[in-house]
Short mmCIF file of C-alpha atoms in Angstrom, two decimals:
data_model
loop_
_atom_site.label_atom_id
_atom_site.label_comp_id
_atom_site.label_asym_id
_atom_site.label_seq_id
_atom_site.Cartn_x
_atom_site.Cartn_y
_atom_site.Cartn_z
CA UNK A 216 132.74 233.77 172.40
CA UNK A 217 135.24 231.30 171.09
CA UNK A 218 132.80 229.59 169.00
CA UNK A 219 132.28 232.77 167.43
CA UNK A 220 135.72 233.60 166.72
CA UNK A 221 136.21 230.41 165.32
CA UNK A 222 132.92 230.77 162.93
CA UNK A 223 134.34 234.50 161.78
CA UNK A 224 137.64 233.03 161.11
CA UNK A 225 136.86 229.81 159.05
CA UNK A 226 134.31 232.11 156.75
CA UNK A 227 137.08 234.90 156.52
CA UNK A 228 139.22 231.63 155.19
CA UNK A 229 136.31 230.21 152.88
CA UNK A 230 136.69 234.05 151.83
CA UNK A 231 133.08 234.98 152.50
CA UNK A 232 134.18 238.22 154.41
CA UNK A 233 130.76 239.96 154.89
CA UNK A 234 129.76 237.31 156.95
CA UNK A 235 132.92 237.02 159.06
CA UNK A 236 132.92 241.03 159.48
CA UNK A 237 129.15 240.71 161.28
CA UNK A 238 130.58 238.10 163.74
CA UNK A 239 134.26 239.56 163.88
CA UNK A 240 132.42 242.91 165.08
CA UNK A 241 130.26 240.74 167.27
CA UNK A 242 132.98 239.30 168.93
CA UNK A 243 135.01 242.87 169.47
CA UNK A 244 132.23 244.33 171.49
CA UNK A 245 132.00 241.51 173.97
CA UNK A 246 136.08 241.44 174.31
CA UNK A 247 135.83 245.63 174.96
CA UNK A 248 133.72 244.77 177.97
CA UNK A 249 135.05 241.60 179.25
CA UNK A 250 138.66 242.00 178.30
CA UNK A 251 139.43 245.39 177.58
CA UNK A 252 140.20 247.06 174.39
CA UNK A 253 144.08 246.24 175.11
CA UNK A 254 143.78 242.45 175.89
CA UNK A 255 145.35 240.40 173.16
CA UNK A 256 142.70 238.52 171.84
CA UNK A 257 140.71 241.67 171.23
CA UNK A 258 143.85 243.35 169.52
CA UNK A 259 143.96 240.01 167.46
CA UNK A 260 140.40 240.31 166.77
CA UNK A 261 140.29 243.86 165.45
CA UNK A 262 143.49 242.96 163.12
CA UNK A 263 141.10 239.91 162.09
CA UNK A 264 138.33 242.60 161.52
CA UNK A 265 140.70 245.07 159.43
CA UNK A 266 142.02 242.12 157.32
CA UNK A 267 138.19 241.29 156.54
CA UNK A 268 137.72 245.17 155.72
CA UNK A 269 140.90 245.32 153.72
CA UNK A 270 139.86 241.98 151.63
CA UNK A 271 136.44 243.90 150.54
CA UNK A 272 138.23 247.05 149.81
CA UNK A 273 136.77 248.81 152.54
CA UNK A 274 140.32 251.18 152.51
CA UNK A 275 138.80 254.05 154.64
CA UNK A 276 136.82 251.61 157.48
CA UNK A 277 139.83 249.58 157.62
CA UNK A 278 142.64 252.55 158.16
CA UNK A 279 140.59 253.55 160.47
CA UNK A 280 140.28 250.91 162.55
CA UNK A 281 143.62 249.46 162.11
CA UNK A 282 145.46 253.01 162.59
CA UNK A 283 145.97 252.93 166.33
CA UNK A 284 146.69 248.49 166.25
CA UNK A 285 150.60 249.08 165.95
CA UNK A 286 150.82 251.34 168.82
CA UNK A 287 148.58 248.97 171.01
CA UNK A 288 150.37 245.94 170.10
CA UNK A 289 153.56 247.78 170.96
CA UNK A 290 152.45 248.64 174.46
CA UNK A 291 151.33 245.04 175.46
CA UNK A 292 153.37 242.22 173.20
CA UNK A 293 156.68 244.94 172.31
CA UNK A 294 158.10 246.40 169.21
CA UNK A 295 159.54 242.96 168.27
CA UNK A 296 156.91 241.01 168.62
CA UNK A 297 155.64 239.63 165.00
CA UNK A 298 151.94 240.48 165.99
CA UNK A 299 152.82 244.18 166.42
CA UNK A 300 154.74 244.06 163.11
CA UNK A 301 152.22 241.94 161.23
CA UNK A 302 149.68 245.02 162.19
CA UNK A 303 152.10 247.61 161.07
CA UNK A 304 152.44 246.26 157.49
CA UNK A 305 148.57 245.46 157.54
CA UNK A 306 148.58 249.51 157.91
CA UNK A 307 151.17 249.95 155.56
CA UNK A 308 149.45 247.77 152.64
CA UNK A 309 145.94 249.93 153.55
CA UNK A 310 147.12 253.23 153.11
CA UNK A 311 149.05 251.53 150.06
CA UNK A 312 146.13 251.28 148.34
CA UNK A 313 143.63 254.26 149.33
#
């Protein structure tokens, strides 16, 4: 699983983002059933995953997805805690540009 995540992130940095999405999504379905959809590394994960949408102007996929990150983040890390606000301006630049 962590070789996976690592894969997804160096392509999403080479920018090749359709091939980081496939193993970005990969990755969220095994961290929904062995972490839970609230566990930090799958909350970082989905970000990852919107970011990845967002690059390839997916606008729609990636609000969608990314809507209910800021509340999630909130509940588990806290309002101040820069992953929780890095996902609310990830949301914010989305619906920016729908």
């Amino acid at each position: 699983l962590t070789t996976t995540m690592n894969i997804a992130a160096t392509l999403q940095a080479q920018f090749k983002d359709q091939e980081s999405e496939g193993l970005f999504r990969e990755v969220i379905g095994v961290q929904h059933r062995v972490l839970g959809a609230e566990h930090p590394a799958t909350l970082a994960t989905r970000h990852a995953l919107c970011v990845v949408l967002y690059n390839q102007n997916k606008f729609t996929e990636a609000e969608a997805r990314c809507r209910l990150l800021p509340a999630a983040y909130h509940r588990v890390l806290g309002a101040e805690h820069p992953d929780t606000i890095e996902s609310s301006h990830l949301l914010a630049l989305i619906l920016k540009y729908m």
